[in-house]
Structures are given as C-alpha cells and as structure tokens.
PDB file of C-alpha atoms and ligand atoms in Angstrom:
ATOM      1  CA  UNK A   1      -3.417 -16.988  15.927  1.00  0.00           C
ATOM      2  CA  UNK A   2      -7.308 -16.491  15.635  1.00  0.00           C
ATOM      3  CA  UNK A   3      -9.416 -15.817  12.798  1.00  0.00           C
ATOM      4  CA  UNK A   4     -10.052 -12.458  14.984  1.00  0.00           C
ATOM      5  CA  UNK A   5      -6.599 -11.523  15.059  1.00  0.00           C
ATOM      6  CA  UNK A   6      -5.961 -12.572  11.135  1.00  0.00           C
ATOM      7  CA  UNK A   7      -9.001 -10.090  10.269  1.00  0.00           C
ATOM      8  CA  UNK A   8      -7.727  -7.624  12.803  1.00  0.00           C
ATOM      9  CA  UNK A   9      -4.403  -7.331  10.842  1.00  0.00           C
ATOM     10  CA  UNK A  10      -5.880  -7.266   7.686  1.00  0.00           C
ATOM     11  CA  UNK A  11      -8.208  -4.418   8.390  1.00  0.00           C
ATOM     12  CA  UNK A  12      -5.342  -2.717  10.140  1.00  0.00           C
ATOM     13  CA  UNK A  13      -4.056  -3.135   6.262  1.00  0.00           C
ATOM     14  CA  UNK A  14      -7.071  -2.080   4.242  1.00  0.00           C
ATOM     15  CA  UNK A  15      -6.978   1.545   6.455  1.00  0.00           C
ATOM     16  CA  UNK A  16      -3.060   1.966   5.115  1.00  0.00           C
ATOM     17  CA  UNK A  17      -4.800   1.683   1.869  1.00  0.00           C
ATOM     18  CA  UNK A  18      -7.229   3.786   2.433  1.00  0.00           C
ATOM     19  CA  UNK A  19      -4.785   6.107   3.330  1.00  0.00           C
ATOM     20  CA  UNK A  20      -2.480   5.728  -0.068  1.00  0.00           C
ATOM     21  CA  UNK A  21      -5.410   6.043  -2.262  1.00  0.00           C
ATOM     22  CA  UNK A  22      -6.468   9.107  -1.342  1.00  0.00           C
ATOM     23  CA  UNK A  23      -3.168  10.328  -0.957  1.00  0.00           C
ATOM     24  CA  UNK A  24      -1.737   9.798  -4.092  1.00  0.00           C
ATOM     25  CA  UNK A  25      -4.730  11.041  -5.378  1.00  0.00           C
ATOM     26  CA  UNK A  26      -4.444  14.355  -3.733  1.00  0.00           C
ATOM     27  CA  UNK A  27      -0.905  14.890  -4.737  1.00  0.00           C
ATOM     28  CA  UNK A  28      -1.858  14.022  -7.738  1.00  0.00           C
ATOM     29  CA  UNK A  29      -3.515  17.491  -8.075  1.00  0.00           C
ATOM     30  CA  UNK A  30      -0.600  20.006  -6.734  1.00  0.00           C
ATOM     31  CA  UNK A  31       2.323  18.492  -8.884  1.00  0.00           C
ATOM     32  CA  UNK A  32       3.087  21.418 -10.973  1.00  0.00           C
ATOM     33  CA  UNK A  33       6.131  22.474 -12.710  1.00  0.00           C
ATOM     34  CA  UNK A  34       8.459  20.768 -15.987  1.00  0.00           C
ATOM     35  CA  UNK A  35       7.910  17.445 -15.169  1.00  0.00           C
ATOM     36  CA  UNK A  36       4.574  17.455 -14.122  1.00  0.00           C
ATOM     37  CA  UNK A  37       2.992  15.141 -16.830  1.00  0.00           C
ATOM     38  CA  UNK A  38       4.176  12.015 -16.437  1.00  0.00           C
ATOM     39  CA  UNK A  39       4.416  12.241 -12.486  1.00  0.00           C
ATOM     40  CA  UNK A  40       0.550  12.818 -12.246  1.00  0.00           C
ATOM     41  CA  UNK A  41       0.084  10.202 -14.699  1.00  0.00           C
ATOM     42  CA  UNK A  42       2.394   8.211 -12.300  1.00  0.00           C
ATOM     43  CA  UNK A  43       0.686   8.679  -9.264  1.00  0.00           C
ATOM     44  CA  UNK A  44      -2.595   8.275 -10.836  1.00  0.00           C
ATOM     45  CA  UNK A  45      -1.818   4.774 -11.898  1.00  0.00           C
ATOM     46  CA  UNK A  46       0.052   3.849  -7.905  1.00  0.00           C
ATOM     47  CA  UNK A  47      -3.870   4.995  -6.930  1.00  0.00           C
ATOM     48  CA  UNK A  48      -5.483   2.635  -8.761  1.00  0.00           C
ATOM     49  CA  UNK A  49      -3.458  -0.191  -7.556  1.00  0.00           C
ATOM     50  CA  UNK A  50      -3.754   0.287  -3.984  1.00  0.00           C
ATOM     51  CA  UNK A  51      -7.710   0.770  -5.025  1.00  0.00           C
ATOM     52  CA  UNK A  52      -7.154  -2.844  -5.939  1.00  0.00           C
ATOM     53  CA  UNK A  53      -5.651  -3.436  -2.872  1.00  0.00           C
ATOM     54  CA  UNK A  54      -8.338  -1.911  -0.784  1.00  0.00           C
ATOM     55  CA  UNK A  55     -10.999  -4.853  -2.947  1.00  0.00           C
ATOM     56  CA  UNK A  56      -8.413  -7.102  -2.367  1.00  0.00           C
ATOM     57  CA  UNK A  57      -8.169  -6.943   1.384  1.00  0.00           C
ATOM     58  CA  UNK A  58     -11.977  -6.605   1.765  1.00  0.00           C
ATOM     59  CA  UNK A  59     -12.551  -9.594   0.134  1.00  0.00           C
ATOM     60  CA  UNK A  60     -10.296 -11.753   2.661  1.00  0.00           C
ATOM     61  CA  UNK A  61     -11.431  -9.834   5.260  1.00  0.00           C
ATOM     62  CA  UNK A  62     -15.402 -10.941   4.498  1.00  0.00           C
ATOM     63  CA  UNK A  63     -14.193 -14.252   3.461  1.00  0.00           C
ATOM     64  CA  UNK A  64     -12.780 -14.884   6.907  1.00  0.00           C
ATOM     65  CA  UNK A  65     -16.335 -13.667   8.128  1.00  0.00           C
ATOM     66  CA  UNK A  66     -14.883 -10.205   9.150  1.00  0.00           C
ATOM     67  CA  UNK A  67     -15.845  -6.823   8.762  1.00  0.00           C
ATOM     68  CA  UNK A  68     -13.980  -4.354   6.455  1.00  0.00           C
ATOM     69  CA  UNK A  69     -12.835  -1.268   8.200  1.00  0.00           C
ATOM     70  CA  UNK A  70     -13.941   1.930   6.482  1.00  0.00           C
ATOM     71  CA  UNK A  71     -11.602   3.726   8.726  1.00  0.00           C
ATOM     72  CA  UNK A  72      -8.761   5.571   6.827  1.00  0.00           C
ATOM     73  CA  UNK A  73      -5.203   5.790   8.501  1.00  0.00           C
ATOM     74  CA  UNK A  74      -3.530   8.994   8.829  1.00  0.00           C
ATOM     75  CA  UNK A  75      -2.676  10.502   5.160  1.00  0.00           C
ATOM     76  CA  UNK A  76       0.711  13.310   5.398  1.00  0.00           C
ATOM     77  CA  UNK A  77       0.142  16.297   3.126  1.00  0.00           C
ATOM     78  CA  UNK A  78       2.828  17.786   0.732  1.00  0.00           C
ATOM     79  CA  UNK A  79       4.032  20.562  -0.605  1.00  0.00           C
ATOM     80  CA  UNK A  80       6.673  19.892  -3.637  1.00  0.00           C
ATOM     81  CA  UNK A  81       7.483  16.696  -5.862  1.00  0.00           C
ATOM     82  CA  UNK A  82      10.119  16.387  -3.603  1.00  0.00           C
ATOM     83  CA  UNK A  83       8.364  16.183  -0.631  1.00  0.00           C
ATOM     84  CA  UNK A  84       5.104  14.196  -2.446  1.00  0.00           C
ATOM     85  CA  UNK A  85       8.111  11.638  -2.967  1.00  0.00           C
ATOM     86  CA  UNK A  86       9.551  11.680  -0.292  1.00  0.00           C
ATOM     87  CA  UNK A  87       6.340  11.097   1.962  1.00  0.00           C
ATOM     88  CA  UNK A  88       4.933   8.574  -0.396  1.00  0.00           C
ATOM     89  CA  UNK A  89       8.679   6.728   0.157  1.00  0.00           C
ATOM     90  CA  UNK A  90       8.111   6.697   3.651  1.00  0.00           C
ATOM     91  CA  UNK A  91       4.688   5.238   3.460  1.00  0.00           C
ATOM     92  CA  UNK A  92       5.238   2.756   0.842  1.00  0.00           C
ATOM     93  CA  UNK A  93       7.848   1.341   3.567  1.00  0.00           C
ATOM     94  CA  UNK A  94       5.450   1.601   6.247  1.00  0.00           C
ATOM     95  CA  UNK A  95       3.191  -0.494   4.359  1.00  0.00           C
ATOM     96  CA  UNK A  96       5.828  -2.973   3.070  1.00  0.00           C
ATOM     97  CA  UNK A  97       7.001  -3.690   7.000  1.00  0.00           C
ATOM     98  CA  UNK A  98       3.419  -4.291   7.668  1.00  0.00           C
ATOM     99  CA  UNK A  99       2.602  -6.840   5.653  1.00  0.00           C
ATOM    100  CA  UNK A 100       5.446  -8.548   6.065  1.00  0.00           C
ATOM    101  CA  UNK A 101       4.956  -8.979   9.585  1.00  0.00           C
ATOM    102  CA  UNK A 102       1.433 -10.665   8.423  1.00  0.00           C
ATOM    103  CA  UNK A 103       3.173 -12.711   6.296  1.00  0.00           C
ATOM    104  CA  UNK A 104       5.624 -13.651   9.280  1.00  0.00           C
ATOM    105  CA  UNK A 105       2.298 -14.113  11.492  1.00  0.00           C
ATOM    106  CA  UNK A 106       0.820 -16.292   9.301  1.00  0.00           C
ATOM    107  CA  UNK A 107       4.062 -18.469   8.504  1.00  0.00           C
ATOM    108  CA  UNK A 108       3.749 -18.757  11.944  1.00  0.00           C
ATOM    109  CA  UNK A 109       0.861 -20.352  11.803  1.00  0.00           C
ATOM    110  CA  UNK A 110       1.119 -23.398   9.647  1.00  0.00           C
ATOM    111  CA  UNK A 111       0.914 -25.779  12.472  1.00  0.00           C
ATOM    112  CA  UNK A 112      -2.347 -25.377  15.080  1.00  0.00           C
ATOM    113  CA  UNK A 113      -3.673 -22.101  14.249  1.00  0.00           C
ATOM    114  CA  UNK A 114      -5.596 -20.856  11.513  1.00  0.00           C
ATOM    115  CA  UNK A 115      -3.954 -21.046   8.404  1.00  0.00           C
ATOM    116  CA  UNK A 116      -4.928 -20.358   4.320  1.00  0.00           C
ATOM    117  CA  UNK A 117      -2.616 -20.534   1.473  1.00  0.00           C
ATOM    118  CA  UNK A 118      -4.866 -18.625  -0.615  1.00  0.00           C
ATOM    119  CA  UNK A 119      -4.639 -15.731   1.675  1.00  0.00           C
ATOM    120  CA  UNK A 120      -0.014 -15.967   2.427  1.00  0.00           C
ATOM    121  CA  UNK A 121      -0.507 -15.351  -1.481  1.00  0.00           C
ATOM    122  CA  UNK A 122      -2.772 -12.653  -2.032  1.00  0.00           C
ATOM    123  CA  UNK A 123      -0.724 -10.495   0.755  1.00  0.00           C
ATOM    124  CA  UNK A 124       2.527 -11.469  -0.567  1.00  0.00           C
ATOM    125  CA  UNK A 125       1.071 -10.776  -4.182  1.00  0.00           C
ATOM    126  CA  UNK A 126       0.777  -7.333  -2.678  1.00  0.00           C
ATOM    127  CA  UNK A 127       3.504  -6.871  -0.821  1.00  0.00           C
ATOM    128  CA  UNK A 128       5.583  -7.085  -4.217  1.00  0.00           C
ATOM    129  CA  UNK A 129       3.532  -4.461  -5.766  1.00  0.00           C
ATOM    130  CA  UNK A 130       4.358  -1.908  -2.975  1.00  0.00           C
ATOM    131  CA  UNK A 131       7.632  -2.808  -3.301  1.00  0.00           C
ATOM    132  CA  UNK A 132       7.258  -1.823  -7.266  1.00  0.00           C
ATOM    133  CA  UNK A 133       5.943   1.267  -6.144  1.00  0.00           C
ATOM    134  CA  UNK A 134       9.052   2.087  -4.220  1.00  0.00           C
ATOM    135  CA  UNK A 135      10.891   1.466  -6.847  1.00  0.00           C
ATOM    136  CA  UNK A 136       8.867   3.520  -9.229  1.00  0.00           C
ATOM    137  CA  UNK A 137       9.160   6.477  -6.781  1.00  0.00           C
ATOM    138  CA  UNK A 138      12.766   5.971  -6.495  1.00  0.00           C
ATOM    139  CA  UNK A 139      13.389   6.335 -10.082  1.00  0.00           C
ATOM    140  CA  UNK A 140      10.787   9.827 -10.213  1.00  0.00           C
ATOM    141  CA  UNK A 141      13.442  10.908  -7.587  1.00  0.00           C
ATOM    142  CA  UNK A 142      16.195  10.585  -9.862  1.00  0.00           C
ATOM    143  CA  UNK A 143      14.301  11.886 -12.723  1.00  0.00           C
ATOM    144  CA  UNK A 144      14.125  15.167 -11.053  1.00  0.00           C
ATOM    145  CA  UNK A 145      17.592  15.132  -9.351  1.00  0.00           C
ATOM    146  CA  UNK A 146      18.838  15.080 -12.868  1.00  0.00           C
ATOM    147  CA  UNK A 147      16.587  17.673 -14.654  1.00  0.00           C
ATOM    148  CA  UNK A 148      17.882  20.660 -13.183  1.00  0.00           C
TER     149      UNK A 148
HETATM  150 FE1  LIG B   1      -1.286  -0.885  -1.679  1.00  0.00          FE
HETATM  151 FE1  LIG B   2       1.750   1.264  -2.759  1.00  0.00          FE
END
C-alpha cells in the first residue's frame, strides 16, 4: 500500500470525525426532558474526544506529507434521546468497522509496503475509544429504558 492510499484512508477517517463532532454537538442542544442533564453533559464530553481525534488524524495525515480533508461526512439528524442514541450507535459502529479495516490494511503491510508503528497505534488507540463510546451510549440506553 502507498503513502497515497495510507493518507487517503486516514482522511476518509478525519471526515467521520468531522461528522461526530458536530453531531454530538448538535444533539447536544435538543435533549430535553428528566434525564436531560447528564446526557448533554455526556455527549458534550464524546465531542471533545472525537475533537481529539480530528488533531489526531491531522497530525498523521501531515506527517505522512498529506493533506487534511476539511470535508465533513454526512451527519443524521434526530429527534428524541432515543433516536440521538440510536443514530449515534449506528455511527460509532460505522466508525469502529472503519478503522479496523485500516488497521487490517496496515497489518497488511508489514512486509514491502509502507509501514509505521507509531501510526497501527495511534488508530488502534482510537479505535478503543469509539468502542468506549458505544459502550457509554449503550448504558444511556438502558438508563432511559428503565426510568419510565
Ligand atoms: Fe472519534
Ligand atoms: Fe466516537
């Protein structure tokens, strides 16, 4: 695999995060109801780690000699806190699959191509905090399944 491709994936990466930032952000602002307290502070707090992981991704993208994208991929709107956890669910997963497969890519790799341990580390790195996010948004699920 090229350099090209390796930056191509993790731009490809940085727009999913794009994407949950602003998201989470914008639910964020129409949870209302019993609950709503602790789930804004919740999704608040998911924001500001994929912020992290929009730096993070930049900076291995211009340390591979890429450009960062400053495209954003497509964000769902919601309605409820069922549905803002629900969709968030679904796109936490989306971005879990994805970076596996750059892991997978990249283990791939260790022979000829272009290969940086550094970088199977930082993804990785983030690929367990989405999958702490899914977790965290399948325990708000149950907090609300069992408030009412
Ligand atoms: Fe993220
Ligand atoms: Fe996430």
């Amino acid at each position: 695999m090229t350099k090209e491709k390796i930056i191509e994936l993790l731009n490809h990466a940085l727009e999913l995060e794009h994407g949950a930032y602003v998201q989470y952000l914008s639910h964020a602002e129409i949870v209302e109801g019993i609950n709503a307290e602790p789930i804004i502070a919740r999704l608040k707090e998911i924001a500001d780690d994929e912020k992290k992981h929009q730096d993070e991704f930049r900076t291995l993208i211009g340390a591979l000699g890429g450009v960062p994208s400053m495209k954003i991929a497509e964000t769902h709107p919601a309605k409820s806190i069922e549905e803002i956890l629900e969709v968030n669910l679904k796109d936490e997963k989306v971005a879990v699959d994805t970076y596996r497969k750059i892991l997978d890519a990249l283990k791939q790799e260790k022979g000829p191509g272009y290969y940086d341990h550094l970088l199977e580390h930082e993804v990785r790195h983030i690929l367990m905090e989405e999958q702490e996010h899914i977790t965290e948004l399948e325990l708000l699920q149950g907090t609300q399944g069992s408030s009412y």
